[in-house]
Short mmCIF file of C-alpha atoms and ligand atoms in Angstrom, two decimals:
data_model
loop_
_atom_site.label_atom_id
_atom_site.label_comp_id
_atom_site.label_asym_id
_atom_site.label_seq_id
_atom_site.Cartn_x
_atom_site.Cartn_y
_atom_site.Cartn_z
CA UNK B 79 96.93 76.02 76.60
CA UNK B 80 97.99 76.71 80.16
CA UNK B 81 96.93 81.15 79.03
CA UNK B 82 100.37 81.51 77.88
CA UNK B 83 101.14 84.84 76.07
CA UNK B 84 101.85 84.30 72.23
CA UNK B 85 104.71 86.71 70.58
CA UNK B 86 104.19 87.82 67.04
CA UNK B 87 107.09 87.49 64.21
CA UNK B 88 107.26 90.58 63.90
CA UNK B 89 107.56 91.64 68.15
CA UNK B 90 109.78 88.81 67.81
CA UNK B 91 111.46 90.26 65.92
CA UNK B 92 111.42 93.74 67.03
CA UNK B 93 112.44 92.18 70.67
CA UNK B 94 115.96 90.62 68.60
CA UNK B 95 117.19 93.77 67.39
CA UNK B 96 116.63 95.62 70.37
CA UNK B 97 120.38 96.20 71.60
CA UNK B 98 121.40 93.61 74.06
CA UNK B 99 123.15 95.28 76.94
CA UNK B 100 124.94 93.66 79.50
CA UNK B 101 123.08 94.65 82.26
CA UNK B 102 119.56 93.25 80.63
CA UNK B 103 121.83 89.99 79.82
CA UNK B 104 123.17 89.98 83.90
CA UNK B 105 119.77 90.50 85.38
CA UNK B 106 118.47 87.60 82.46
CA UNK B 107 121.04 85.08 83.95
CA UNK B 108 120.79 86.11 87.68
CA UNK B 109 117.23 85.31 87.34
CA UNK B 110 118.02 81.75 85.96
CA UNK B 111 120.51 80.88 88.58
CA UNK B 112 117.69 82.02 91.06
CA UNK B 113 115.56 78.66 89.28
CA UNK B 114 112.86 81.77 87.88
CA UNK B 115 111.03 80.91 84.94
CA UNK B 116 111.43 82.71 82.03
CA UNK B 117 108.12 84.12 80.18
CA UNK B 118 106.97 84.67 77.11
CA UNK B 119 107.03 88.60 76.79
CA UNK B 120 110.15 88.33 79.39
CA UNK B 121 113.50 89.78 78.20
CA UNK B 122 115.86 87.00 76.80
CA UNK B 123 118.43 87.18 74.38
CA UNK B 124 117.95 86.49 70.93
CA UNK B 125 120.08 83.50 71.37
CA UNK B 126 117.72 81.82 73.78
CA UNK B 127 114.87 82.93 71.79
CA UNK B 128 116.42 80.70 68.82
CA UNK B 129 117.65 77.88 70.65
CA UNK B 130 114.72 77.41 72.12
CA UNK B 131 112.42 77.66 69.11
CA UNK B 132 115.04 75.04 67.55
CA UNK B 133 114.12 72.56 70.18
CA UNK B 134 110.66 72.76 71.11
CA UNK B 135 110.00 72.76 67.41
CA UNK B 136 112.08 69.44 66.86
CA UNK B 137 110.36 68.23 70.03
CA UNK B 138 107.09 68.79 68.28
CA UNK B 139 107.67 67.20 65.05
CA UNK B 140 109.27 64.54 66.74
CA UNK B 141 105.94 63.71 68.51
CA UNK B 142 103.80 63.89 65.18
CA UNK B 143 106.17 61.95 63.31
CA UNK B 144 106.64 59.71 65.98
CA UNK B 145 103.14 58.66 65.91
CA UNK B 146 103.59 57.20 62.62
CA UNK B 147 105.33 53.84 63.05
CA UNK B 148 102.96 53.20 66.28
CA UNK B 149 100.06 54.36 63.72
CA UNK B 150 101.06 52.01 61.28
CA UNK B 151 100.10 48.79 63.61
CA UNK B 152 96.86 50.16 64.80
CA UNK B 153 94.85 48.01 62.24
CA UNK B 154 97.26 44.99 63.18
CA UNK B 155 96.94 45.04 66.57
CA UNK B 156 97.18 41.36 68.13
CA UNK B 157 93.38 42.22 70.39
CA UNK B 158 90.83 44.37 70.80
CA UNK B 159 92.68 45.30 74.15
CA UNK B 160 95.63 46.22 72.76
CA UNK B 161 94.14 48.31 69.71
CA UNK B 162 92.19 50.83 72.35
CA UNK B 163 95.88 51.11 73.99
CA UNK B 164 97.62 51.88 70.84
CA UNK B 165 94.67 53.96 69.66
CA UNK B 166 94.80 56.09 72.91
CA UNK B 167 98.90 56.35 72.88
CA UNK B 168 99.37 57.30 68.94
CA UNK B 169 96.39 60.01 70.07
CA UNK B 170 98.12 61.00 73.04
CA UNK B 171 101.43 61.56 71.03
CA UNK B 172 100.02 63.51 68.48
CA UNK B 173 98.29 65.62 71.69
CA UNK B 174 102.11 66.09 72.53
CA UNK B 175 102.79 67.96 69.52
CA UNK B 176 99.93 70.41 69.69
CA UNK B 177 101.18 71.63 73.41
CA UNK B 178 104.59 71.90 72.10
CA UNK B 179 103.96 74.08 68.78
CA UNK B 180 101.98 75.63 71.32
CA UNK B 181 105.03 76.28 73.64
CA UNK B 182 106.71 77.11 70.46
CA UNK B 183 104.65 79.63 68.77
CA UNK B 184 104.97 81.39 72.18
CA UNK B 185 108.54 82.68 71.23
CA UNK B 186 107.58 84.26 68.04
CA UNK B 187 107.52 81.05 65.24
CA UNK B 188 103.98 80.73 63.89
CA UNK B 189 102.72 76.86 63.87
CA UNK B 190 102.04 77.16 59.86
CA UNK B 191 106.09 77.84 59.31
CA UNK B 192 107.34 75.17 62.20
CA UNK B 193 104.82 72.85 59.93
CA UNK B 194 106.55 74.07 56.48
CA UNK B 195 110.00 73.43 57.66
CA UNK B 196 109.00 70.20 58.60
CA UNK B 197 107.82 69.42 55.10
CA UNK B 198 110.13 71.25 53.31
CA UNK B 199 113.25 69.37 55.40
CA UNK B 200 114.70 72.58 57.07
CA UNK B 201 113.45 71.55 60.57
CA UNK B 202 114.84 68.11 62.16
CA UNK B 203 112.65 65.66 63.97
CA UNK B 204 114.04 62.29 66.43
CA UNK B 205 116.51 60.00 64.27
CA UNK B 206 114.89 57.05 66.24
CA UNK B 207 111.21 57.56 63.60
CA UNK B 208 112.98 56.92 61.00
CA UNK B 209 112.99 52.89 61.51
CA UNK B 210 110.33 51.09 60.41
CA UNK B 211 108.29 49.29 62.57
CA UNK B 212 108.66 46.00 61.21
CA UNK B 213 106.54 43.26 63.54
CA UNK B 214 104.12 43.79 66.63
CA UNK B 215 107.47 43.46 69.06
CA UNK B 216 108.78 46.56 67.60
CA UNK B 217 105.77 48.69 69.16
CA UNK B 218 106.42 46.34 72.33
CA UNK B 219 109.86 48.05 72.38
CA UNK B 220 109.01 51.08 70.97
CA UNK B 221 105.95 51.52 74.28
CA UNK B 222 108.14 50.25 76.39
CA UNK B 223 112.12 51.56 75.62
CA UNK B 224 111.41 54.87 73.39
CA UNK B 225 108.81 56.15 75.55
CA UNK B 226 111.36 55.47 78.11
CA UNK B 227 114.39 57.36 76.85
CA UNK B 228 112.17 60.00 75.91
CA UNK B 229 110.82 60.14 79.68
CA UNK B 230 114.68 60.55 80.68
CA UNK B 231 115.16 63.35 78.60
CA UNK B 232 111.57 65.20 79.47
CA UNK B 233 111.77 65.00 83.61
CA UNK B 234 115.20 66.19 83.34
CA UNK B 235 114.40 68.89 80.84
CA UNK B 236 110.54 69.68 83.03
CA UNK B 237 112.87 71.39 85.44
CA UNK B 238 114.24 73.83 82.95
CA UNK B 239 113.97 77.76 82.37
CA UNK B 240 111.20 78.28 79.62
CA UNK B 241 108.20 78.05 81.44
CA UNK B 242 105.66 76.96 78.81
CA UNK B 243 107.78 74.39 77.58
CA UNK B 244 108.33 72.27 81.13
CA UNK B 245 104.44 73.03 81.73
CA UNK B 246 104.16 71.47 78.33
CA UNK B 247 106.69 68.91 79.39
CA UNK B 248 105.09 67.98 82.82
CA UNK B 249 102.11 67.55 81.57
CA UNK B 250 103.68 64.62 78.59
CA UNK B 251 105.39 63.03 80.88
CA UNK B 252 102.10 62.11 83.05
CA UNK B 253 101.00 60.66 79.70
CA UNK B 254 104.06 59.03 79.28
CA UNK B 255 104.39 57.11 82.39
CA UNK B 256 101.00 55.26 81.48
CA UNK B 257 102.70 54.56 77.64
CA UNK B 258 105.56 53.53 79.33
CA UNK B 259 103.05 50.81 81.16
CA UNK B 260 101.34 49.37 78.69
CA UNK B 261 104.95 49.13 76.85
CA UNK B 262 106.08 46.82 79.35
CA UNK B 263 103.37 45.09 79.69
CA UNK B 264 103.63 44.39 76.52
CA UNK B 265 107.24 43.79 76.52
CA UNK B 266 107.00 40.76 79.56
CA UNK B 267 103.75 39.44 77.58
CA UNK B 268 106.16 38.70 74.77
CA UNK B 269 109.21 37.36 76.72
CA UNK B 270 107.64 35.55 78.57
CA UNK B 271 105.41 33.34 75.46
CA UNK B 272 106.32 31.42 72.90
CA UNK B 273 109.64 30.93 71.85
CA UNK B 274 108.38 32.66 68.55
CA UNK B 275 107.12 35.45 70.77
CA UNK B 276 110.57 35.57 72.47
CA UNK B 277 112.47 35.64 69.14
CA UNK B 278 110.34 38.73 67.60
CA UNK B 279 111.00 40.72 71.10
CA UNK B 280 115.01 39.76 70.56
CA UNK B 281 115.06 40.74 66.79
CA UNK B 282 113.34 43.75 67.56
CA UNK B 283 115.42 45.01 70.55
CA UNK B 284 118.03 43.61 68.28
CA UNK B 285 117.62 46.94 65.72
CA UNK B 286 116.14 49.54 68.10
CA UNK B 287 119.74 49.35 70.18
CA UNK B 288 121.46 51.59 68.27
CA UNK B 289 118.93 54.52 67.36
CA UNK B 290 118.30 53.86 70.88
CA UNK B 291 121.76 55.30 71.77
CA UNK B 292 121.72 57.76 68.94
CA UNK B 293 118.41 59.09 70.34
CA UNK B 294 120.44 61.31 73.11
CA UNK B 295 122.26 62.76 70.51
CA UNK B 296 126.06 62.98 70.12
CA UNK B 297 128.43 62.47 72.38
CA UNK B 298 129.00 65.75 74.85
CA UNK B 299 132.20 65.98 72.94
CA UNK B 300 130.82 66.38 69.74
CA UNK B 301 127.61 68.33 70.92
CA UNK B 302 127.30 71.52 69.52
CA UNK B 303 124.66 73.25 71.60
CA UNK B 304 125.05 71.47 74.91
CA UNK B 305 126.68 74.21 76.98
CA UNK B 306 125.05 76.93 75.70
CA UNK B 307 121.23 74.74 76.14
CA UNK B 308 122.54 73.89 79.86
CA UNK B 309 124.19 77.51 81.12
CA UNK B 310 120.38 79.02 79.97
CA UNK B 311 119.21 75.57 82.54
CA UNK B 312 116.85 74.61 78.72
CA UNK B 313 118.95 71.18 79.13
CA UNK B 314 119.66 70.02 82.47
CA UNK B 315 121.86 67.38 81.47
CA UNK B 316 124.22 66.51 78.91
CA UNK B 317 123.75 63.89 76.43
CA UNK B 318 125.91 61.49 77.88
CA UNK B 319 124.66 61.93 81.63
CA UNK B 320 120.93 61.21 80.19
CA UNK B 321 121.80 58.43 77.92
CA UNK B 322 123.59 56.79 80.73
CA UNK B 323 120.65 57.35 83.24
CA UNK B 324 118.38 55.91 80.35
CA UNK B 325 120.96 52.35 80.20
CA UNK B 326 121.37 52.48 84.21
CA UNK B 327 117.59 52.25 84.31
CA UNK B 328 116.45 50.02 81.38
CA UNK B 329 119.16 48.13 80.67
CA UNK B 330 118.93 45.96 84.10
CA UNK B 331 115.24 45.41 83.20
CA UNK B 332 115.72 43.88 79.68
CA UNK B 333 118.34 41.18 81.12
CA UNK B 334 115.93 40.43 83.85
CA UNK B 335 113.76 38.74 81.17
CA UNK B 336 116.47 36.77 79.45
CA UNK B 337 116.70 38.97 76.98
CA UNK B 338 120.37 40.65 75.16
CA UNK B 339 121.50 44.12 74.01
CA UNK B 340 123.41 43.16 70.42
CA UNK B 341 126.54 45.14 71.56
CA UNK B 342 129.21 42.29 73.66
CA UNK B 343 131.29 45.97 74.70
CA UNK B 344 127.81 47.15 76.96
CA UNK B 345 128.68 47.17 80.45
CA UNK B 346 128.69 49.49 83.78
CA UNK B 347 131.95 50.24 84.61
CA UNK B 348 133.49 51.03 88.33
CA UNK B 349 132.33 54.73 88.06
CA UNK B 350 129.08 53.86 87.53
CA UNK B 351 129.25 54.76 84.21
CA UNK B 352 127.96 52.94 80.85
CA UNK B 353 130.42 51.99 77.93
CA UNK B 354 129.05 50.42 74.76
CA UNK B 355 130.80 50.11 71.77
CA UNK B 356 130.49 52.90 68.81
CA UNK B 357 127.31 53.09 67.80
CA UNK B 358 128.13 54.02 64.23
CA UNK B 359 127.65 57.93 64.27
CA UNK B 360 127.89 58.22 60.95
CA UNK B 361 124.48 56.44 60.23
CA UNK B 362 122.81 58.97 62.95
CA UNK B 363 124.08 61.84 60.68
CA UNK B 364 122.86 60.29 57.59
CA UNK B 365 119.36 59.62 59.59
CA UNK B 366 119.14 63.27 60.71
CA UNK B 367 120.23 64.54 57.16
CA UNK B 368 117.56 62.81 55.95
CA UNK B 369 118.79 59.86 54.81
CA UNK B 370 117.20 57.28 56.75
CA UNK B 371 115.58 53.86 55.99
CA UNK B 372 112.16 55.95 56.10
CA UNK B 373 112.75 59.20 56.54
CA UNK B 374 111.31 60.03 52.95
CA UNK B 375 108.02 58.03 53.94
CA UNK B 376 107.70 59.81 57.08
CA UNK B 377 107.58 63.36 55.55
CA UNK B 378 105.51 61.82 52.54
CA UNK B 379 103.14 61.15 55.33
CA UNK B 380 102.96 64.62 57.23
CA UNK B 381 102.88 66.24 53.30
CA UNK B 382 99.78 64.58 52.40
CA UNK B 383 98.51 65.30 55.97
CA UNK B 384 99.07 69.23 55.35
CA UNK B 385 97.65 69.07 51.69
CA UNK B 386 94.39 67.31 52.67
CA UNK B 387 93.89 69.05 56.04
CA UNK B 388 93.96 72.32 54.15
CA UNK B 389 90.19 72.52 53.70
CA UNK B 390 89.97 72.27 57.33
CA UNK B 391 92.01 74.98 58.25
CA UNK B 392 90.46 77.38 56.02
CA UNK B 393 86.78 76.28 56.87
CA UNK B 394 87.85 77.20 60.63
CA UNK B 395 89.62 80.49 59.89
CA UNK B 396 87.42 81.67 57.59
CA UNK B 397 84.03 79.55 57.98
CA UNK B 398 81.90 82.24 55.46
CA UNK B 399 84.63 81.71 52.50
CA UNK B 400 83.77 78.91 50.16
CA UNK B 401 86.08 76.16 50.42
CA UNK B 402 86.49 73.31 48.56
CA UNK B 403 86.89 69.68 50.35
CA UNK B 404 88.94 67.34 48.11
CA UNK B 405 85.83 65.13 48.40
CA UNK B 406 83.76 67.90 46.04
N1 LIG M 592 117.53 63.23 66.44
O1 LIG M 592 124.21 69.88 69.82
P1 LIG M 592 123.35 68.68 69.96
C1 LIG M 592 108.75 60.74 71.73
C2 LIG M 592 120.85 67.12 66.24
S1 LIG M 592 109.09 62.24 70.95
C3 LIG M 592 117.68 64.19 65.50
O2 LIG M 592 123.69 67.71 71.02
P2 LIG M 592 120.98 69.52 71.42
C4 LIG M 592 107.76 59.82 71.19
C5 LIG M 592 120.63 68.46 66.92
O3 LIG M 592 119.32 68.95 66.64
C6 LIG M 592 110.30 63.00 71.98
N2 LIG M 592 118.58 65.19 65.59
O4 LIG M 592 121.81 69.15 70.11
C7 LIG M 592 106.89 60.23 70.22
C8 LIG M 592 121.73 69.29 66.30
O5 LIG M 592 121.38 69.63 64.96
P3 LIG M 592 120.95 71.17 64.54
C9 LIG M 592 111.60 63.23 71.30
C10 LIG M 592 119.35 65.20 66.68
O6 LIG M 592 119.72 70.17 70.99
C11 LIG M 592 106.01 59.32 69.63
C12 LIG M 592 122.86 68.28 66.17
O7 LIG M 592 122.27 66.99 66.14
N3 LIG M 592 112.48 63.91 72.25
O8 LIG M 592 109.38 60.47 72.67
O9 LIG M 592 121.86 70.22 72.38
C13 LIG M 592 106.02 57.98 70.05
C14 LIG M 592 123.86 68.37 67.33
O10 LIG M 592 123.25 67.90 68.56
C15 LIG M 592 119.24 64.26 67.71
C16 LIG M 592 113.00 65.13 72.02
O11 LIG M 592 112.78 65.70 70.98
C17 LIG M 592 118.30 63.22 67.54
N4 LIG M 592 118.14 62.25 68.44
O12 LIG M 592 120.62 68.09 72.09
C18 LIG M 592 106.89 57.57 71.04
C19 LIG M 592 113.85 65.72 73.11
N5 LIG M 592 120.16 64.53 68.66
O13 LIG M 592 119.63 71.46 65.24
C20 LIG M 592 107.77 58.50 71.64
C21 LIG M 592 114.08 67.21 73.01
C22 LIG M 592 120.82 65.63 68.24
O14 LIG M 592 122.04 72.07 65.00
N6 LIG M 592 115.38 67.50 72.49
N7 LIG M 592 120.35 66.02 67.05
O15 LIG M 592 120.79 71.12 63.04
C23 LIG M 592 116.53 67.45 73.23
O16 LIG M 592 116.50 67.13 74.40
C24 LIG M 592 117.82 67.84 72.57
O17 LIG M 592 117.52 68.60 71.41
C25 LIG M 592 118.69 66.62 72.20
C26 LIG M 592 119.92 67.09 71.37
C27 LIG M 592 119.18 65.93 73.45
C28 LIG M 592 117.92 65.62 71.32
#
């Protein structure tokens, strides 16, 4: 847990309604255009406070939940060599989510409500868990193009002004890079086999495209907390600039194995920059509403996780009291 200092609610709180003058505000900014990092019991406005616990907390759920459709194949796994990967990576993932509610709880948001919200639907999570992962190609692509994106986003965002959350973030993307490995290993094993082989990696890149490009988040026109995230230096890039790092880098890779992108619009253009036709917005807003192909699955999951857990918890906090294990 890297020693950092955990805030309270309630000096949360207390730090919120102190009165935020301008000069505590200048002297906050000045020290973010100097590249300082920002500390837990540091001055920040309550605006950063919230924005931040907004993201690191849907970063953290994201991992958890994220784990599932991986988790789901563990049992299936083509060889014994692969299982110990995917074993190791869903553990790895779900590692991910501890340092971030870590991170998290550090700005004043105990782990017990992130984990509520969650449950109860008040928090979001990634759209991109709420696909099924339908055949062993679609943890090929998952390993390989989702750990990908989502090492885009975190070595841009490592460089950014929280400090426990790009320690947190440094530290995932080391883990990463080896997911991102045995993804692509897995990824040529398949293209490069039978043609049935071939046809389960094109079916499956086939339906990933799309959440794949939603996975950014909307366009920087449509964005709602972009240039707020990025004058406080918690996003380093816009949505668009990552997303089109993330196609400059992977997209060159998948046609290098024969393989397609279902979308005849996707090309570079003479800027340098990535066009694509619309990737149907309005199904990423029904996804992060909730309304997803598996959304209700996913939280059905984490529910059942909490309930039968709880004996756990309370043997730990408490280890005199008497608890009950739902095995009594
Ligand atoms: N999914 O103003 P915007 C992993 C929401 S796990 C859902 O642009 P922002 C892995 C957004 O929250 C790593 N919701 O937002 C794990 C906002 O709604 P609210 C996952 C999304 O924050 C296991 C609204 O849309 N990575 O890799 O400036 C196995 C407007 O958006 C999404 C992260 O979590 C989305 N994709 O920018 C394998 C990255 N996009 O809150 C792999 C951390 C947007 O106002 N997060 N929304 O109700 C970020 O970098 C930023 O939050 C985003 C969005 C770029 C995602």
């Amino acid at each position: 847990m890297y020693g950092n200092a955990f805030i309270s609610p309630e000096e949360a709180k207390r730090m919120n309604e102190q009165v935020e003058d301008a000069d505590k505000l200048a002297a906050f900014e000045d020290r973010i255009t100097r590249g300082e990092k920002i500390e837990p019991g540091d001055w920040m406005p309550a605006e950063y406070r919230k924005q931040l616990i907004r993201m690191i907390e849907q970063h953290a759920h994201s991992e958890i939940v994220g784990a599932l459709p991986e988790g789901t194949w563990i049992t299936r796994a083509p060889n014994f060599r692969r299982k110990l990967a995917l074993i190791a990576k869903v553990q790895d993932e779900i590692g991910h989510g501890q340092l971030l509610y870590s991170a998290a709880e550090t700005l004043g948001k105990t782990r017990e409500q992130m984990l509520n919200d969650l449950i109860n639907g008040k928090s979001k999570y990634s759209n991109i868990f709420n696909y099924p992962a339908k055949t062993w190609a679609d943890i090929a692509v998952i390993g390989f193009l989702v750990d990908g994106a989502a090492i885009v986003n975190q070595v841009i965002n490592s460089k950014g002004s929280y400090g426990p959350y790009c320690r947190a973030l440094e530290r995932i993307c080391y883990e990463e890079s080896f997911h991102l490995k045995q993804g692509h290993d897995n990824v040529v094993y398949l293209a490069t086999g039978t043609p049935h082989q071939r046809a389960m990696l094109q079916d499956a890149l086939n339906r990933w495209y799309r959440p794949l490009l939603h996975f950014f988040g909307p366009s920087d026109k449509t964005s709602v907390h972009s240039e707020k995230l990025m004058k406080w230096k918690v996003k380093l890039a816009s949505n668009d600039d990552m997303r089109n790092q993330f196609l400059d880098q992977y997209v060159p890779k998948i046609l290098e194995l024969g393989l397609t992108f279902p979308d005849p619009n996707l090309h570079k253009n003479d800027d340098g920059v990535w066009e694509f036709s619309d990737p149907n917005w309005d199904e990423f807003y029904e996804v992060i509403k909730g309304n997803g192909p598996c959304n209700a699955e996913r939280i059905a999951v984490r529910k059942y996780a909490e309930e039968a857990g709880r004996w756990v918890r309370q043997a730990l906090l408490n280890p005199s009291d008497k608890y009950v294990t739902p095995l009594a």
